[in-house]
Amino acid sequence: MSRVRGRWAPTPSGLLHVGSARTALVTWLSVRAQGGVLVWRLEDLDPPRTVPGTAEAALEDLAWLGLDWDEGPDLGGDHGPYCQSERGPFYEAALGRLAAAGRLFPCRRSRKDLQTLSTAPHDLPPTEVEGVTRLSADGTPYPAAWRPQGLSADWYRNFSDPSASRPPDAALRFQVAAGEVSFDDAVYGRCQQDVAQQVGDVVLKRRDGLYAYQLAVVVDDLAMGISEVVRGVDLLASTPRQLQLIEALGGPAPRYAHLPLVLNGDGEKLSKRDGGLTLQALRQAGVGPQRLVGYLAYSLGLLERPRAKAPGDLVKDFDFGRLRRQDWRLPEDLATGLL
Ligand code: GLU
C-alpha cells in the first residue's frame, strides 16, 4: 500500500493564528499516526494578498510548535515546485484538458451582468438533516443559459495563444455537471450538495489572468499525490465542486477531514484584527509551545483537560472520530490562561 500523503497549504496573507495552527496540528497528527508523508505547500496565488515575510514566519511558527514536514518550499522534494506562484504550467495544462473534454468555456459576462443575478452564490454554514450534512449556497447560481453556444473546436487554442496581441478579455469557467455530489468527511460524516443548482459554473481563471483557488488546489493535490486533505470547515462547501473537477481531470479523490472553526472572544472567525491570537504574539507573551499544543488538542476534543503536550504525545490516540464538530470560542485572555 502506498503511504498516506497529507498537506498543509497556508495562504501567506498574514501571520499564523491559533486557527491555522490547529489545522496544521491535526494534519500532522493524522499523517504521523499513519506513517505518511507531510507536504507543505504555499498558496501564494494572489500576489496582492501576499504579505512579504509571512511564508517564512509560518515555517518558523510550525517548527516552534514542534511540527515537522517532509517536502516543502524549504526542503524540496519530488513534487515541486511547492509554491503555487511557480506552478502556472500545471494549471495551464489542466485548463487545456478541461477545454478538450468540453468542460471549459470563456465567460465574457461583465460584473454588471453578474450583478443582475442578485448576489453571486456564497457558501452557507453546513446544516445537518437526518444525519446528512447539507451544503448550500445563498445567491443565484451562474445560469446554464449563459454558457456560450457553438464554440468553435479550436476556441481554446486561439484563447490561450501566447502570441496574441491582447490578453483575452474573459474568465474561464468550469461547466459543472447536474446531480447530487456526495462524499464522506472524516469529521462531518455524509455530505451532499447539488453543485449545479446551488453554485453553477465555477471560475477557474479570472479575467485578469489569476488562477482561481478551486483550480489550483485540485491540480496541486492531484499532481502531488495528496491522499488526505485536512482543512477548515469554511472550505467544506467547496469540496463538491472540487470533486467534480477531480473527476473531470480523471484523478483519484483524496479523503477529506474538515475541522470546526476557532472563533475570537466575540464569536467571529479569526481575522487580521485578532493580532493577539497569532503564534508570534503568544510566543512573545511567554506561552510555551507545549501549552499551546495541549490547549489546541483540548479544544478539538482530543484531551479532557488542557495539559502541556508535545505533538508526538498525541499521535498514538489520534482518531478523527474523536474530534468534535462544534466551533471553538477562544477566551479573551488566551495568552494569560496559557502562561
Ligand atoms: N490556502 C487555504 C487556507 O490558507 C487552504 C486551502 C485548502 O486547504 O484547500 O485557508
Coordinates of C-alpha atoms and ligand atoms in Angstrom, one line a residue:
M1 CA 0.0 0.0 0.0
S2 CA 1.3 3.5 -0.8
R3 CA 1.9 5.8 2.1
V4 CA -0.7 8.5 3.0
R5 CA 0.2 11.9 1.7
G6 CA -1.2 14.8 3.6
R7 CA -0.6 18.5 3.0
W8 CA -0.7 21.8 4.8
A9 CA -1.4 24.6 2.4
P10 CA -1.5 28.1 4.0
T11 CA -2.1 31.3 2.2
P12 CA 0.7 33.8 3.1
S13 CA -1.7 36.7 3.7
G14 CA -0.9 37.3 7.4
L15 CA 0.7 35.8 10.5
L16 CA -0.3 32.4 11.6
H17 CA -3.0 32.4 14.2
V18 CA -4.4 29.8 16.5
G19 CA -6.9 28.5 14.0
S20 CA -4.3 27.7 11.3
A21 CA -2.1 26.2 13.9
R22 CA -4.9 23.9 14.9
T23 CA -5.4 22.8 11.3
A24 CA -1.6 22.2 11.0
L25 CA -1.6 20.1 14.2
V26 CA -4.4 17.8 13.1
T27 CA -2.9 17.4 9.6
W28 CA 0.4 16.5 11.2
L29 CA -1.1 14.1 13.7
S30 CA -3.1 12.2 11.1
V31 CA -0.2 11.8 8.8
R32 CA 2.2 10.8 11.5
A33 CA -0.3 8.3 13.0
Q34 CA -0.4 6.6 9.6
G35 CA 3.4 6.8 8.9
G36 CA 2.7 9.0 6.0
V37 CA 4.3 12.0 4.3
L38 CA 3.5 15.6 5.0
V39 CA 3.7 18.1 2.2
W40 CA 3.9 21.9 2.9
R41 CA 2.5 23.9 0.0
L42 CA 2.5 27.7 -0.2
E43 CA -0.8 29.0 -1.6
D44 CA 0.6 32.3 -2.9
L45 CA -1.7 32.5 -5.9
D46 CA -2.9 36.0 -5.4
P47 CA 0.1 38.4 -5.4
P48 CA -1.7 41.5 -4.0
R49 CA -2.8 39.4 -1.0
T50 CA 0.6 38.0 -0.3
V51 CA 2.3 39.7 2.7
P52 CA 6.1 39.5 2.4
G53 CA 7.8 37.5 5.2
T54 CA 4.6 35.7 6.3
A55 CA 5.6 32.4 4.5
E56 CA 8.9 32.3 6.3
A57 CA 7.2 33.3 9.6
A58 CA 4.7 30.4 9.1
L59 CA 7.5 27.9 8.6
E60 CA 9.2 29.1 11.8
D61 CA 5.9 29.1 13.8
L62 CA 5.2 25.5 12.9
A63 CA 8.7 24.4 13.8
W64 CA 8.3 26.2 17.1
L65 CA 5.1 24.3 17.7
G66 CA 7.1 21.1 17.3
L67 CA 5.7 20.1 13.9
D68 CA 7.9 18.9 11.0
W69 CA 7.3 18.1 7.4
D70 CA 8.8 16.0 4.6
E71 CA 8.5 18.1 1.5
G72 CA 8.1 21.8 1.0
P73 CA 9.5 25.1 -0.3
D74 CA 12.4 24.9 2.2
L75 CA 13.1 21.1 1.9
G76 CA 12.3 20.5 -1.8
G77 CA 11.1 17.0 -2.8
D78 CA 9.9 15.1 -5.9
H79 CA 6.6 17.0 -6.4
G80 CA 7.8 20.6 -6.6
P81 CA 7.7 23.5 -7.0
Y82 CA 5.9 23.9 -3.7
C83 CA 4.8 27.5 -4.2
Q84 CA 1.7 28.0 -6.3
S85 CA 3.1 31.2 -7.9
E86 CA 5.5 28.9 -9.7
R87 CA 3.0 26.3 -10.8
G88 CA 1.4 28.1 -13.8
P89 CA 2.3 25.5 -16.3
F90 CA 0.4 22.8 -14.3
Y91 CA -2.7 25.0 -14.2
E92 CA -2.5 25.7 -18.0
A93 CA -2.1 22.0 -18.8
A94 CA -5.2 21.2 -16.7
L95 CA -7.2 24.0 -18.4
G96 CA -6.2 22.6 -21.8
R97 CA -7.5 19.1 -20.8
L98 CA -10.8 20.5 -19.5
A99 CA -11.2 22.5 -22.7
A100 CA -10.6 19.4 -24.8
A101 CA -13.1 17.5 -22.7
G102 CA -15.7 20.2 -23.4
R103 CA -15.9 21.2 -19.7
L104 CA -14.5 24.7 -20.0
F105 CA -15.9 27.9 -21.6
P106 CA -14.9 31.6 -21.8
C107 CA -17.2 33.8 -19.8
R108 CA -17.4 37.4 -21.1
R109 CA -20.2 38.5 -18.7
S110 CA -19.4 41.7 -17.1
R111 CA -19.5 42.4 -13.4
K112 CA -22.7 44.3 -14.1
D113 CA -24.3 41.3 -15.8
L114 CA -23.4 39.1 -12.9
Q115 CA -24.9 41.7 -10.5
T116 CA -28.3 41.3 -12.3
L117 CA -28.3 37.8 -10.7
S118 CA -29.0 39.4 -7.3
T119 CA -26.0 38.1 -5.4
A120 CA -23.3 35.7 -6.6
P121 CA -23.5 32.4 -4.7
H122 CA -21.8 32.4 -1.4
D123 CA -21.5 29.4 0.8
L124 CA -23.6 28.9 3.9
P125 CA -22.6 27.1 7.0
P126 CA -23.4 23.3 6.8
T127 CA -26.7 22.1 8.2
E128 CA -27.4 18.6 9.3
V129 CA -30.7 17.0 8.2
E130 CA -31.4 13.4 9.1
G131 CA -27.8 12.5 9.6
V132 CA -26.6 14.1 6.3
T133 CA -24.6 17.3 6.2
R134 CA -26.3 19.5 3.6
L135 CA -24.1 22.1 1.9
S136 CA -25.8 25.0 0.3
A137 CA -25.1 28.5 -1.0
D138 CA -27.0 31.7 -0.9
G139 CA -27.5 33.8 -4.1
T140 CA -28.1 32.8 -7.7
P141 CA -26.1 30.1 -9.4
Y142 CA -24.4 31.0 -12.7
P143 CA -27.2 30.3 -15.3
A144 CA -26.6 27.4 -17.6
A145 CA -28.3 29.6 -20.3
W146 CA -25.3 31.9 -20.2
R147 CA -22.9 29.2 -21.4
P148 CA -21.8 30.2 -24.9
Q149 CA -23.4 28.2 -27.7
G150 CA -21.5 26.9 -30.7
L151 CA -17.9 27.5 -29.6
S152 CA -15.5 26.6 -32.4
A153 CA -13.4 23.5 -32.0
D154 CA -10.2 25.5 -31.7
W155 CA -11.6 28.3 -29.4
Y156 CA -9.2 27.4 -26.6
R157 CA -6.1 27.4 -28.9
N158 CA -7.0 30.9 -30.0
F159 CA -7.9 31.9 -26.5
S160 CA -4.6 30.8 -25.0
D161 CA -2.3 31.8 -27.9
P162 CA 0.7 33.4 -26.2
S163 CA 1.4 35.5 -29.4
A164 CA -2.0 37.2 -29.4
S165 CA -1.6 41.0 -29.2
R166 CA -4.0 41.4 -26.4
P167 CA -4.8 39.1 -23.5
P168 CA -8.3 37.6 -23.8
D169 CA -10.9 39.7 -22.1
A170 CA -12.7 36.8 -20.5
A171 CA -12.7 34.5 -17.5
L172 CA -12.6 30.7 -17.9
R173 CA -15.4 28.7 -16.2
F174 CA -15.8 25.0 -15.5
Q175 CA -19.1 23.6 -16.7
V176 CA -20.4 21.7 -13.7
A177 CA -22.4 18.5 -14.0
A178 CA -26.0 18.1 -12.9
G179 CA -26.9 15.9 -9.9
E180 CA -26.0 15.5 -6.3
V181 CA -22.4 15.1 -5.2
S182 CA -22.0 13.0 -2.0
F183 CA -18.9 12.2 0.0
D184 CA -17.9 11.1 3.4
D185 CA -16.0 13.6 5.5
A186 CA -14.0 12.1 8.4
V187 CA -15.4 14.7 10.8
Y188 CA -18.8 15.9 9.3
G189 CA -19.9 12.5 8.0
R190 CA -22.0 12.1 4.9
C191 CA -22.1 15.4 3.0
Q192 CA -24.2 16.4 -0.1
Q193 CA -24.6 19.2 -2.5
D194 CA -26.2 19.7 -5.9
V195 CA -23.4 21.9 -7.3
A196 CA -25.3 22.9 -10.5
Q197 CA -28.3 24.1 -8.5
Q198 CA -26.5 25.7 -5.7
V199 CA -23.4 27.2 -7.2
G200 CA -23.4 26.8 -11.0
D201 CA -20.3 27.0 -13.2
V202 CA -17.1 27.8 -11.4
V203 CA -14.5 30.4 -12.4
L204 CA -11.1 28.7 -12.8
K205 CA -9.1 31.6 -14.3
R206 CA -10.1 35.1 -13.7
R207 CA -10.4 37.8 -16.4
D208 CA -7.2 39.4 -15.0
G209 CA -5.3 36.2 -15.6
L210 CA -5.1 35.0 -12.0
Y211 CA -5.8 31.3 -11.4
A212 CA -8.6 30.5 -9.0
Y213 CA -8.1 28.7 -5.7
Q214 CA -10.6 26.0 -6.9
L215 CA -8.4 25.1 -9.9
A216 CA -5.0 25.4 -8.2
V217 CA -5.9 23.3 -5.1
V218 CA -7.3 20.4 -7.2
V219 CA -4.5 20.4 -9.7
D220 CA -1.8 20.5 -7.0
D221 CA -3.4 17.9 -4.8
L222 CA -3.5 15.6 -7.8
A223 CA 0.0 16.4 -9.0
M224 CA 1.4 16.0 -5.5
G225 CA -0.3 12.7 -5.0
I226 CA -2.2 14.0 -1.9
S227 CA -4.5 11.3 -0.4
E228 CA -5.7 13.2 2.7
V229 CA -7.0 16.8 2.9
V230 CA -7.4 18.4 6.4
R231 CA -8.7 22.0 6.4
G232 CA -11.2 24.3 8.0
V233 CA -14.9 23.8 7.7
D234 CA -15.2 27.1 5.8
L235 CA -14.0 25.0 2.8
L236 CA -16.4 22.1 3.3
A237 CA -18.9 23.6 0.8
S238 CA -16.1 23.9 -1.8
T239 CA -15.5 20.2 -1.7
P240 CA -18.3 19.1 -4.0
R241 CA -17.2 21.4 -6.8
Q242 CA -13.6 20.3 -6.3
L243 CA -14.7 16.6 -6.5
Q244 CA -16.4 17.4 -9.9
L245 CA -13.2 18.9 -11.1
I246 CA -11.1 15.9 -9.9
E247 CA -13.5 13.6 -11.8
A248 CA -13.2 15.7 -14.9
L249 CA -9.4 15.6 -14.7
G250 CA -9.5 11.9 -14.2
G251 CA -7.9 11.7 -10.8
P252 CA -8.5 9.9 -7.5
A253 CA -10.3 11.9 -4.8
P254 CA -8.5 12.3 -1.5
R255 CA -10.1 11.6 1.8
Y256 CA -11.4 14.8 3.4
A257 CA -11.5 15.9 7.1
H258 CA -12.8 19.4 7.8
L259 CA -12.3 21.0 11.2
P260 CA -14.7 23.2 13.0
L261 CA -13.6 26.9 13.3
V262 CA -11.8 28.7 16.0
L263 CA -13.7 31.9 16.9
N264 CA -12.5 35.0 18.7
G265 CA -14.0 36.3 22.0
D266 CA -16.8 38.0 20.0
G267 CA -17.7 34.7 18.4
E268 CA -16.3 35.7 15.0
K269 CA -13.9 33.8 12.7
L270 CA -10.3 34.9 13.4
S271 CA -9.1 37.6 11.2
K272 CA -6.1 40.0 11.0
R273 CA -7.7 42.2 13.7
D274 CA -7.1 39.4 16.2
G275 CA -3.4 40.1 16.3
G276 CA -3.1 38.8 19.9
L277 CA -4.1 35.4 18.7
T278 CA -1.1 34.9 16.4
L279 CA 1.5 32.4 17.3
Q280 CA 4.1 35.2 17.3
A281 CA 2.1 37.2 19.8
L282 CA 1.6 34.2 22.1
R283 CA 5.2 33.3 21.9
Q284 CA 6.2 36.9 22.7
A285 CA 3.8 36.8 25.7
G286 CA 5.9 33.9 27.0
V287 CA 3.5 31.0 26.1
G288 CA 5.3 27.7 25.6
P289 CA 4.6 25.6 22.5
Q290 CA 3.5 22.5 24.5
R291 CA 1.0 24.6 26.5
L292 CA -0.5 25.7 23.2
V293 CA -0.4 22.2 21.6
G294 CA -2.2 20.8 24.7
Y295 CA -4.8 23.6 24.6
L296 CA -5.4 23.0 20.9
A297 CA -5.8 19.3 21.4
Y298 CA -8.3 20.0 24.3
S299 CA -10.3 22.4 22.1
L300 CA -10.6 19.7 19.5
G301 CA -11.8 17.1 21.9
L302 CA -8.6 15.1 22.0
L303 CA -7.8 15.8 25.6
E304 CA -10.2 16.1 28.6
R305 CA -8.3 18.9 30.1
P306 CA -5.7 21.4 28.7
R307 CA -2.4 19.9 29.6
A308 CA 1.1 20.6 28.2
K309 CA 1.8 18.1 25.4
A310 CA 4.4 17.7 22.7
P311 CA 2.7 16.8 19.4
G312 CA 4.3 13.4 19.4
D313 CA 2.5 12.6 22.7
L314 CA -0.9 12.8 20.8
V315 CA -0.1 10.6 17.9
K316 CA -0.9 7.2 19.4
D317 CA -4.5 8.0 20.3
F318 CA -5.3 10.2 17.3
D319 CA -8.6 9.4 15.6
F320 CA -10.8 11.8 13.5
G321 CA -13.8 10.1 15.2
R322 CA -12.8 11.8 18.5
L323 CA -12.9 15.4 17.1
R324 CA -15.9 17.5 18.0
R325 CA -17.9 19.2 15.3
Q326 CA -18.7 22.4 17.2
D327 CA -16.8 25.6 16.6
W328 CA -14.5 26.7 19.5
R329 CA -14.7 30.1 21.0
L330 CA -11.4 31.3 22.5
P331 CA -11.3 33.1 25.8
E332 CA -10.4 36.9 25.5
D333 CA -7.2 36.3 27.6
L334 CA -5.9 33.2 25.9
A335 CA -2.3 34.2 26.4
T336 CA -2.7 34.7 30.2
G337 CA -4.6 31.4 30.5
L338 CA -1.7 29.6 28.9
L339 CA 1.1 31.1 30.9
Ligands
GLU1 N1 -5.0 28.1 1.5 C1 -6.1 27.8 2.3 C2 -6.0 28.5 3.6 O1 -5.0 29.0 4.0 C3 -6.3 26.3 2.5 C4 -6.8 25.6 1.2 C5 -7.1 24.2 1.4 O2 -6.6 23.6 2.4 O3 -7.7 23.6 0.5 O4 -7.0 28.5 4.3

